[in-house]
Tab-separated table of N, CA and C in Angstrom:
chain	number	residue	atom	x	y	z
A	1	MET	N	-18.305	16.877	-39.523
A	1	MET	CA	-17.141	16.712	-38.592
A	1	MET	C	-15.982	17.643	-38.926
A	2	LYS	N	-15.749	17.921	-40.198
A	2	LYS	CA	-14.714	18.828	-40.503
A	2	LYS	C	-15.017	20.289	-40.152
A	3	THR	N	-16.251	20.593	-40.251
A	3	THR	CA	-16.727	21.965	-39.821
A	3	THR	C	-16.527	22.160	-38.239
A	4	LEU	N	-16.793	21.079	-37.530
A	4	LEU	CA	-16.596	21.177	-36.053
A	4	LEU	C	-15.086	21.254	-35.712
A	5	LEU	N	-14.278	20.607	-36.331
A	5	LEU	CA	-12.800	20.553	-36.176
A	5	LEU	C	-12.301	21.935	-36.489
A	6	ARG	N	-12.690	22.521	-37.598
A	6	ARG	CA	-12.291	23.851	-38.026
A	6	ARG	C	-12.735	24.910	-37.019
A	7	LEU	N	-13.972	24.733	-36.456
A	7	LEU	CA	-14.439	25.668	-35.451
A	7	LEU	C	-13.634	25.515	-34.184
A	8	PHE	N	-13.406	24.330	-33.727
A	8	PHE	CA	-12.511	24.122	-32.597
A	8	PHE	C	-11.094	24.749	-32.800
A	9	GLY	N	-10.570	24.569	-33.921
A	9	GLY	CA	-9.232	25.176	-34.244
A	9	GLY	C	-9.258	26.752	-34.232
A	10	PHE	N	-10.338	27.244	-34.749
A	10	PHE	CA	-10.532	28.693	-34.791
A	10	PHE	C	-10.659	29.246	-33.349
A	11	VAL	N	-11.490	28.585	-32.582
A	11	VAL	CA	-11.667	28.980	-31.198
A	11	VAL	C	-10.402	28.949	-30.383
A	12	TRP	N	-9.593	27.769	-30.518
A	12	TRP	CA	-8.346	27.649	-29.807
A	12	TRP	C	-7.419	28.772	-30.274
A	13	LEU	N	-7.225	28.970	-31.609
A	13	LEU	CA	-6.371	29.956	-32.065
A	13	LEU	C	-6.761	31.493	-31.520
A	14	ALA	N	-8.097	31.711	-31.484
A	14	ALA	CA	-8.552	32.980	-31.011
A	14	ALA	C	-8.244	33.214	-29.511
A	15	GLY	N	-8.408	32.057	-28.789
A	15	GLY	CA	-8.089	32.088	-27.299
A	15	GLY	C	-6.655	32.257	-27.090
A	16	PHE	N	-5.782	31.596	-27.889
A	16	PHE	CA	-4.381	31.764	-27.742
A	16	PHE	C	-3.920	33.196	-28.069
A	17	LEU	N	-4.447	33.756	-29.122
A	17	LEU	CA	-4.095	35.198	-29.501
A	17	LEU	C	-4.615	36.148	-28.386
A	18	ALA	N	-5.781	35.914	-27.897
A	18	ALA	CA	-6.235	36.832	-26.776
A	18	ALA	C	-5.379	36.639	-25.601
A	19	ALA	N	-4.964	35.514	-25.234
A	19	ALA	CA	-4.006	35.317	-24.115
A	19	ALA	C	-2.618	36.047	-24.376
A	20	LEU	N	-2.216	36.001	-25.586
A	20	LEU	CA	-0.955	36.553	-26.014
A	20	LEU	C	-1.087	38.129	-25.837
A	21	VAL	N	-2.181	38.674	-26.285
A	21	VAL	CA	-2.422	40.150	-26.194
A	21	VAL	C	-2.455	40.530	-24.703
A	22	GLY	N	-3.141	39.596	-23.850
A	22	GLY	CA	-3.196	39.844	-22.412
A	22	GLY	C	-1.808	39.906	-21.750
A	23	ALA	N	-0.980	38.954	-22.225
A	23	ALA	CA	0.328	38.886	-21.597
A	23	ALA	C	1.147	40.175	-21.959
A	24	LEU	N	0.991	40.708	-23.158
A	24	LEU	CA	1.667	41.892	-23.529
A	24	LEU	C	1.095	43.064	-22.671
A	25	ALA	N	-0.130	43.032	-22.525
A	25	ALA	CA	-0.847	44.139	-21.670
A	25	ALA	C	-0.361	44.115	-20.211
A	26	ALA	N	-0.261	42.839	-19.787
A	26	ALA	CA	0.247	42.686	-18.380
A	26	ALA	C	1.529	43.264	-18.156
A	27	ARG	N	2.427	43.187	-19.126
A	27	ARG	CA	3.811	43.757	-19.057
A	27	ARG	C	3.722	45.311	-18.807
A	28	GLN	N	2.710	45.902	-19.416
A	28	GLN	CA	2.524	47.318	-19.345
A	28	GLN	C	1.765	47.678	-18.030
A	29	ARG	N	0.891	46.890	-17.590
A	29	ARG	CA	-0.037	47.181	-16.445
A	29	ARG	C	0.554	46.871	-15.063
A	30	VAL	N	1.330	45.850	-14.912
A	30	VAL	CA	1.819	45.477	-13.617
A	30	VAL	C	3.102	46.255	-13.145
A	31	GLU	N	2.892	46.922	-12.081
A	31	GLU	CA	4.095	47.526	-11.477
A	31	GLU	C	4.764	46.504	-10.467
A	32	VAL	N	5.907	46.042	-10.957
A	32	VAL	CA	6.597	45.055	-10.203
A	32	VAL	C	7.192	45.520	-8.940
A	33	GLU	N	7.050	44.786	-7.808
A	33	GLU	CA	7.577	45.078	-6.522
A	33	GLU	C	8.287	43.750	-6.143
A	34	ASP	N	9.582	43.715	-6.400
A	34	ASP	CA	10.243	42.496	-6.100
A	34	ASP	C	11.455	42.587	-5.117
A	35	ASP	N	11.288	43.563	-4.248
A	35	ASP	CA	12.259	43.807	-3.170
A	35	ASP	C	12.250	42.586	-2.224
A	36	PRO	N	13.324	41.875	-1.968
A	36	PRO	CA	13.300	40.771	-1.099
A	36	PRO	C	12.822	41.068	0.272
A	37	ASN	N	13.025	42.341	0.793
A	37	ASN	CA	12.531	42.756	2.120
A	37	ASN	C	11.053	43.225	2.147
A	38	ALA	N	10.447	43.348	1.056
A	38	ALA	CA	9.073	43.876	1.012
A	38	ALA	C	8.062	42.825	1.592
A	39	ASN	N	7.194	43.412	2.443
A	39	ASN	CA	6.150	42.654	3.058
A	39	ASN	C	4.980	42.306	2.046
A	40	GLU	N	4.835	43.098	1.044
A	40	GLU	CA	3.873	42.948	-0.008
A	40	GLU	C	4.664	42.934	-1.272
A	41	VAL	N	4.379	42.038	-2.120
A	41	VAL	CA	5.125	41.822	-3.465
A	41	VAL	C	4.124	41.827	-4.621
A	42	ALA	N	4.617	42.290	-5.790
A	42	ALA	CA	3.915	42.204	-7.041
A	42	ALA	C	4.902	41.628	-8.051
A	43	LEU	N	4.670	40.363	-8.418
A	43	LEU	CA	5.690	39.612	-9.280
A	43	LEU	C	5.052	39.294	-10.613
A	44	LEU	N	5.985	39.382	-11.685
A	44	LEU	CA	5.441	39.072	-13.025
A	44	LEU	C	6.406	38.291	-13.724
A	45	ALA	N	5.930	37.282	-14.363
A	45	ALA	CA	6.690	36.414	-15.436
A	45	ALA	C	5.940	36.441	-16.713
A	46	SER	N	6.329	37.261	-17.655
A	46	SER	CA	5.709	37.395	-18.973
A	46	SER	C	6.689	37.075	-19.992
A	47	PHE	N	6.588	35.852	-20.630
A	47	PHE	CA	7.431	35.336	-21.669
A	47	PHE	C	8.849	35.264	-21.061
A	48	GLY	N	8.963	34.904	-19.827
A	48	GLY	CA	10.351	34.825	-19.177
A	48	GLY	C	10.257	34.214	-17.823
A	49	PRO	N	11.517	34.121	-17.237
A	49	PRO	CA	11.557	33.417	-15.941
A	49	PRO	C	11.278	34.350	-14.800
A	50	LEU	N	10.935	33.682	-13.755
A	50	LEU	CA	10.647	34.425	-12.436
A	50	LEU	C	11.520	33.693	-11.357
A	51	GLU	N	12.315	34.464	-10.758
A	51	GLU	CA	13.032	33.960	-9.627
A	51	GLU	C	13.080	35.004	-8.482
A	52	PHE	N	12.377	34.636	-7.428
A	52	PHE	CA	12.208	35.551	-6.276
A	52	PHE	C	12.470	34.760	-4.972
A	53	ARG	N	13.144	35.486	-4.060
A	53	ARG	CA	13.389	34.883	-2.757
A	53	ARG	C	13.199	35.991	-1.727
A	54	SER	N	12.182	35.756	-0.843
A	54	SER	CA	11.804	36.780	0.172
A	54	SER	C	12.503	36.593	1.486
A	55	VAL	N	12.896	37.720	2.099
A	55	VAL	CA	13.483	37.663	3.465
A	55	VAL	C	12.653	38.649	4.267
A	56	ALA	N	11.359	38.834	3.945
A	56	ALA	CA	10.495	39.805	4.551
A	56	ALA	C	10.310	39.420	6.095
A	57	SER	N	10.164	40.373	6.931
A	57	SER	CA	10.054	40.124	8.364
A	57	SER	C	8.506	39.951	8.784
A	58	ALA	N	7.589	40.409	7.878
A	58	ALA	CA	6.144	40.184	8.206
A	58	ALA	C	5.492	40.058	6.842
A	59	PHE	N	5.785	39.019	6.043
A	59	PHE	CA	5.229	38.780	4.721
A	59	PHE	C	3.659	38.700	4.818
A	60	GLY	N	3.072	39.662	4.003
A	60	GLY	CA	1.618	39.706	4.009
A	60	GLY	C	1.003	39.239	2.686
A	61	GLY	N	1.796	38.861	1.760
A	61	GLY	CA	1.270	38.421	0.389
A	61	GLY	C	1.604	39.352	-0.696
A	62	GLY	N	0.601	39.403	-1.624
A	62	GLY	CA	0.785	40.223	-2.873
A	62	GLY	C	0.168	39.486	-4.046
A	63	THR	N	0.659	39.887	-5.229
A	63	THR	CA	0.168	39.242	-6.426
A	63	THR	C	1.314	38.638	-7.211
A	64	VAL	N	0.954	37.587	-7.967
A	64	VAL	CA	1.890	36.928	-8.889
A	64	VAL	C	1.181	36.675	-10.182
A	65	GLU	N	1.735	37.161	-11.235
A	65	GLU	CA	1.107	36.857	-12.627
A	65	GLU	C	2.161	36.128	-13.441
A	66	CYS	N	1.707	34.981	-13.997
A	66	CYS	CA	2.635	34.187	-14.919
A	66	CYS	C	1.930	34.070	-16.231
A	67	TRP	N	2.373	34.826	-17.249
A	67	TRP	CA	1.776	34.787	-18.541
A	67	TRP	C	2.863	34.124	-19.519
A	68	TYR	N	2.623	32.926	-19.908
A	68	TYR	CA	3.667	32.226	-20.754
A	68	TYR	C	5.030	32.301	-20.146
A	69	GLY	N	5.129	32.241	-18.798
A	69	GLY	CA	6.382	32.255	-18.136
A	69	GLY	C	6.268	31.644	-16.779
A	70	GLY	N	7.279	31.481	-15.932
A	70	GLY	CA	7.170	31.073	-14.585
A	70	GLY	C	8.547	30.897	-13.948
A	71	GLY	N	8.550	30.212	-12.890
A	71	GLY	CA	9.757	30.014	-12.106
A	71	GLY	C	9.519	29.624	-10.702
A	72	THR	N	10.267	30.341	-9.683
A	72	THR	CA	10.181	29.916	-8.351
A	72	THR	C	10.001	31.223	-7.529
A	73	ILE	N	9.068	31.063	-6.483
A	73	ILE	CA	8.858	32.045	-5.461
A	73	ILE	C	9.288	31.341	-4.185
A	74	ASP	N	10.405	31.671	-3.605
A	74	ASP	CA	10.941	31.065	-2.476
A	74	ASP	C	10.650	31.888	-1.241
A	75	LEU	N	9.811	31.422	-0.362
A	75	LEU	CA	9.416	32.116	0.879
A	75	LEU	C	10.052	31.490	2.156
A	76	ARG	N	10.976	30.578	2.010
A	76	ARG	CA	11.509	29.889	3.234
A	76	ARG	C	12.284	30.784	4.143
A	77	SER	N	12.731	31.915	3.740
A	77	SER	CA	13.502	32.824	4.561
A	77	SER	C	12.725	34.020	5.043
A	78	ALA	N	11.379	33.930	4.733
A	78	ALA	CA	10.430	34.925	5.103
A	78	ALA	C	9.755	34.580	6.368
A	79	THR	N	9.255	35.485	7.098
A	79	THR	CA	8.321	35.280	8.247
A	79	THR	C	6.990	35.761	7.925
A	80	LEU	N	5.974	34.952	8.086
A	80	LEU	CA	4.596	35.317	7.909
A	80	LEU	C	4.121	36.308	8.832
A	81	ASP	N	3.288	37.253	8.320
A	81	ASP	CA	2.670	38.242	9.246
A	81	ASP	C	1.836	37.387	10.188
A	82	PRO	N	1.778	37.839	11.445
A	82	PRO	CA	0.963	37.124	12.504
A	82	PRO	C	-0.467	36.947	12.119
A	83	ALA	N	-0.967	37.893	11.216
A	83	ALA	CA	-2.437	37.759	10.772
A	83	ALA	C	-2.526	36.854	9.584
A	84	GLY	N	-1.461	36.347	9.095
A	84	GLY	CA	-1.497	35.445	7.849
A	84	GLY	C	-1.169	36.275	6.633
A	85	ALA	N	-1.237	35.597	5.477
A	85	ALA	CA	-0.924	36.319	4.230
A	85	ALA	C	-1.773	35.789	3.137
A	86	THR	N	-2.100	36.645	2.069
A	86	THR	CA	-2.829	36.191	0.911
A	86	THR	C	-2.008	36.456	-0.240
A	87	LEU	N	-1.707	35.456	-1.041
A	87	LEU	CA	-1.027	35.598	-2.350
A	87	LEU	C	-2.041	35.385	-3.460
A	88	ARG	N	-2.208	36.480	-4.203
A	88	ARG	CA	-3.303	36.394	-5.310
A	88	ARG	C	-2.495	36.000	-6.624
A	89	VAL	N	-2.867	34.936	-7.215
A	89	VAL	CA	-2.046	34.459	-8.382
A	89	VAL	C	-2.927	34.413	-9.640
A	90	ARG	N	-2.215	34.560	-10.729
A	90	ARG	CA	-2.886	34.284	-12.086
A	90	ARG	C	-1.917	33.624	-12.891
A	91	ALA	N	-2.215	32.518	-13.597
A	91	ALA	CA	-1.395	31.764	-14.468
A	91	ALA	C	-2.087	31.560	-15.756
A	92	ILE	N	-1.510	32.032	-16.847
A	92	ILE	CA	-1.993	31.893	-18.187
A	92	ILE	C	-0.958	31.175	-19.017
A	93	PHE	N	-1.050	29.931	-19.301
A	93	PHE	CA	0.025	29.160	-19.991
A	93	PHE	C	1.360	29.354	-19.249
A	94	GLY	N	1.304	29.337	-17.898
A	94	GLY	CA	2.535	29.539	-17.103
A	94	GLY	C	2.245	29.055	-15.763
A	95	GLY	N	3.215	29.349	-14.835
A	95	GLY	CA	2.970	28.896	-13.433
A	95	GLY	C	4.330	29.014	-12.776
A	96	ALA	N	4.312	28.633	-11.467
A	96	ALA	CA	5.461	28.745	-10.596
A	96	ALA	C	5.374	27.702	-9.450
A	97	GLN	N	6.500	27.459	-8.927
A	97	GLN	CA	6.607	26.693	-7.599
A	97	GLN	C	6.717	27.665	-6.523
A	98	VAL	N	5.922	27.526	-5.552
A	98	VAL	CA	5.957	28.379	-4.285
A	98	VAL	C	6.560	27.541	-3.228
A	99	VAL	N	7.771	27.936	-2.857
A	99	VAL	CA	8.535	27.126	-1.881
A	99	VAL	C	8.343	27.790	-0.488
A	100	VAL	N	7.815	26.955	0.453
A	100	VAL	CA	7.494	27.546	1.787
A	100	VAL	C	8.112	26.593	2.814
A	101	PRO	N	8.326	27.010	4.082
A	101	PRO	CA	8.721	26.204	5.116
A	101	PRO	C	7.731	25.056	5.311
A	102	ARG	N	8.178	23.897	5.808
A	102	ARG	CA	7.408	22.717	5.975
A	102	ARG	C	6.255	23.019	6.990
A	103	SER	N	6.493	23.789	7.990
A	103	SER	CA	5.413	24.018	8.965
A	103	SER	C	4.344	25.048	8.485
A	104	TRP	N	4.388	25.755	7.547
A	104	TRP	CA	3.442	26.699	7.199
A	104	TRP	C	2.191	26.041	6.738
A	105	PRO	N	1.011	26.476	7.235
A	105	PRO	CA	-0.247	25.912	6.725
A	105	PRO	C	-0.502	26.780	5.520
A	106	VAL	N	-0.923	26.071	4.382
A	106	VAL	CA	-1.233	26.757	3.167
A	106	VAL	C	-2.752	26.373	2.758
A	107	ARG	N	-3.529	27.315	2.422
A	107	ARG	CA	-4.853	27.037	1.915
A	107	ARG	C	-4.826	27.616	0.459
A	108	ALA	N	-5.339	26.734	-0.464
A	108	ALA	CA	-5.343	27.177	-1.885
A	108	ALA	C	-6.755	27.062	-2.468
A	109	HIS	N	-7.083	28.119	-3.295
A	109	HIS	CA	-8.331	28.199	-3.978
A	109	HIS	C	-8.148	28.673	-5.325
A	110	SER	N	-8.499	27.904	-6.360
A	110	SER	CA	-8.328	28.448	-7.704
A	110	SER	C	-9.475	28.125	-8.559
A	111	VAL	N	-9.673	28.844	-9.684
A	111	VAL	CA	-10.642	28.500	-10.712
A	111	VAL	C	-10.021	28.418	-12.068
A	112	GLY	N	-10.568	27.686	-13.021
A	112	GLY	CA	-9.953	27.619	-14.326
A	112	GLY	C	-9.463	26.200	-14.649
A	113	PHE	N	-8.847	26.147	-15.821
A	113	PHE	CA	-8.203	24.921	-16.336
A	113	PHE	C	-6.756	24.848	-15.812
A	114	GLY	N	-6.551	24.404	-14.687
A	114	GLY	CA	-5.240	24.279	-14.030
A	114	GLY	C	-5.539	24.411	-12.509
A	115	GLY	N	-4.459	24.671	-11.737
A	115	GLY	CA	-4.808	24.769	-10.357
A	115	GLY	C	-3.584	24.987	-9.488
A	116	ILE	N	-3.772	24.862	-8.228
A	116	ILE	CA	-2.746	25.033	-7.193
A	116	ILE	C	-2.698	23.791	-6.393
A	117	ASN	N	-1.562	23.238	-6.197
A	117	ASN	CA	-1.409	21.806	-5.562
A	117	ASN	C	-0.356	22.018	-4.520
A	118	ASP	N	-0.731	21.584	-3.262
A	118	ASP	CA	0.181	21.542	-2.121
A	118	ASP	C	0.746	20.065	-2.096
A	119	ALA	N	1.958	19.910	-2.495
A	119	ALA	CA	2.526	18.602	-2.501
A	119	ALA	C	3.356	18.236	-1.311
A	120	ARG	N	3.222	18.999	-0.245
A	120	ARG	CA	4.069	18.756	0.954
A	120	ARG	C	3.295	17.655	1.841
A	121	GLN	N	4.106	17.144	2.759
A	121	GLN	CA	3.525	16.145	3.826
A	121	GLN	C	2.728	16.916	4.800
A	122	GLN	N	1.463	16.737	4.760
A	122	GLN	CA	0.598	17.494	5.666
A	122	GLN	C	0.811	17.195	7.206
A	123	ALA	N	1.440	16.105	7.532
A	123	ALA	CA	1.735	15.764	8.925
A	123	ALA	C	2.736	16.774	9.597
A	124	LEU	N	3.499	17.387	8.783
A	124	LEU	CA	4.484	18.365	9.249
A	124	LEU	C	4.028	19.754	9.449
A	125	VAL	N	2.792	20.010	9.031
A	125	VAL	CA	2.222	21.367	9.096
A	125	VAL	C	1.751	21.729	10.479
A	126	ASP	N	2.101	22.975	10.897
A	126	ASP	CA	1.776	23.438	12.267
A	126	ASP	C	0.466	24.186	12.043
A	127	GLU	N	-0.731	23.600	12.341
A	127	GLU	CA	-2.000	24.173	12.127
A	127	GLU	C	-2.279	25.373	13.023
A	128	SER	N	-1.499	25.654	14.087
A	128	SER	CA	-1.692	26.812	14.917
A	128	SER	C	-1.019	28.049	14.405
A	129	ALA	N	-0.100	27.911	13.340
A	129	ALA	CA	0.707	28.971	12.824
A	129	ALA	C	-0.173	29.802	11.895
A	130	PRO	N	0.258	31.021	11.565
A	130	PRO	CA	-0.426	31.908	10.649
A	130	PRO	C	-0.520	31.093	9.227
A	131	VAL	N	-1.613	31.418	8.552
A	131	VAL	CA	-1.869	30.749	7.281
A	131	VAL	C	-1.545	31.477	6.106
A	132	LEU	N	-1.001	30.813	5.061
A	132	LEU	CA	-0.674	31.445	3.707
A	132	LEU	C	-1.768	31.056	2.805
A	133	THR	N	-2.616	32.007	2.389
A	133	THR	CA	-3.723	31.686	1.471
A	133	THR	C	-3.291	32.080	0.001
A	134	ILE	N	-3.373	31.070	-0.805
A	134	ILE	CA	-3.078	31.326	-2.326
A	134	ILE	C	-4.409	31.150	-2.956
A	135	GLU	N	-4.763	32.231	-3.661
A	135	GLU	CA	-6.095	32.190	-4.377
A	135	GLU	C	-5.873	32.861	-5.743
A	136	GLY	N	-6.584	32.320	-6.685
A	136	GLY	CA	-6.541	32.947	-8.071
A	136	GLY	C	-7.076	32.143	-9.231
A	137	MET	N	-6.574	32.438	-10.413
A	137	MET	CA	-7.113	31.777	-11.607
A	137	MET	C	-5.911	31.245	-12.376
A	138	CYS	N	-6.259	29.975	-12.978
A	138	CYS	CA	-5.203	29.270	-13.632
A	138	CYS	C	-5.811	28.823	-15.036
A	139	LEU	N	-5.289	29.231	-16.067
A	139	LEU	CA	-5.738	28.738	-17.353
A	139	LEU	C	-4.465	28.063	-18.025
A	140	PHE	N	-4.559	26.789	-18.125
A	140	PHE	CA	-3.534	25.950	-18.730
A	140	PHE	C	-2.158	26.288	-18.078
A	141	GLY	N	-2.238	26.298	-16.742
A	141	GLY	CA	-0.971	26.543	-15.963
A	141	GLY	C	-1.402	26.198	-14.502
A	142	GLY	N	-0.425	26.597	-13.553
A	142	GLY	CA	-0.752	26.529	-12.225
A	142	GLY	C	0.517	26.673	-11.355
A	143	PHE	N	0.280	26.419	-10.056
A	143	PHE	CA	1.232	26.625	-9.056
A	143	PHE	C	1.396	25.406	-8.184
A	144	GLY	N	2.591	25.056	-7.809
A	144	GLY	CA	2.848	24.000	-6.965
A	144	GLY	C	3.464	24.409	-5.564
A	145	VAL	N	2.955	23.985	-4.487
A	145	VAL	CA	3.490	24.362	-3.192
A	145	VAL	C	4.364	23.298	-2.701
A	146	LEU	N	5.647	23.558	-2.428
A	146	LEU	CA	6.650	22.587	-2.001
A	146	LEU	C	7.445	23.151	-0.862
A	147	SER	N	8.205	22.283	-0.237
A	147	SER	CA	9.122	22.741	0.825
A	147	SER	C	10.497	22.734	0.347
A	148	GLU	N	10.877	22.122	-0.731
A	148	GLU	CA	12.172	22.166	-1.290
A	148	GLU	C	12.035	22.567	-2.802
A	149	ARG	N	12.912	23.302	-3.269
A	149	ARG	CA	12.976	23.826	-4.615
A	149	ARG	C	13.240	22.660	-5.582
A	150	VAL	N	12.483	22.523	-6.672
A	150	VAL	CA	12.740	21.539	-7.642
A	150	VAL	C	13.409	22.278	-8.835
A	151	ASP	N	14.531	21.925	-9.162
A	151	ASP	CA	15.345	22.654	-10.300
A	151	ASP	C	15.279	21.873	-11.590
A	152	ARG	N	14.621	20.699	-11.623
A	152	ARG	CA	14.532	20.000	-12.898
A	152	ARG	C	13.353	20.443	-13.701
A	153	PRO	N	13.552	20.800	-14.913
A	153	PRO	CA	12.398	21.223	-15.727
A	153	PRO	C	11.472	20.066	-15.942
A	154	PHE	N	10.185	20.356	-15.845
A	154	PHE	CA	9.184	19.405	-16.045
A	154	PHE	C	9.144	18.268	-14.963
A	155	ALA	N	9.770	18.501	-13.858
A	155	ALA	CA	9.829	17.420	-12.858
A	155	ALA	C	8.411	17.386	-12.121
A	156	SER	N	8.047	16.171	-11.743
A	156	SER	CA	6.749	15.981	-11.105
A	156	SER	C	6.910	16.490	-9.710
A	157	ALA	N	5.930	17.030	-9.069
A	157	ALA	CA	5.969	17.536	-7.650
A	157	ALA	C	5.797	16.284	-6.768
A	158	VAL	N	6.875	16.061	-6.052
A	158	VAL	CA	6.917	14.910	-5.140
A	158	VAL	C	6.914	15.467	-3.695
A	159	PRO	N	6.025	14.920	-2.792
A	159	PRO	CA	6.040	15.391	-1.359
A	159	PRO	C	7.425	15.278	-0.830
A	160	VAL	N	7.842	16.362	-0.156
A	160	VAL	CA	9.091	16.329	0.501
A	160	VAL	C	9.007	16.561	1.979
């Protein structure tokens, strides 16, 4: 039993260190595009906070990477591209809340140990509107889709 626990501890530590190296590499690799008017964004939270508010006239999506960090992506002032938008996300020991208008339909797909949860009241969603698709990978982290920003740390996502 002791050998099994040691092996588990070693594997956990090796995974943690690999993710740490990945986070540092992401800081070098990702070219951040965080202009509020941009229709395509590239956002990064690496060992720190992420605060982004879009006012794009035809938001088409982009990428979001949260490595040991996270925060808020506020899209309530943006207009979705008529063809819809795809937000590709990656959360490694991090994550963010994605704040969207109540009427936006959101489709989420993720793999890993974590996920993407739409905590909004689905009765208020306009199914005929363009769709925001959020897809990605979550390892011990994730993304919450809300209609109102939650400013309390560690607050549970409550439908609004």
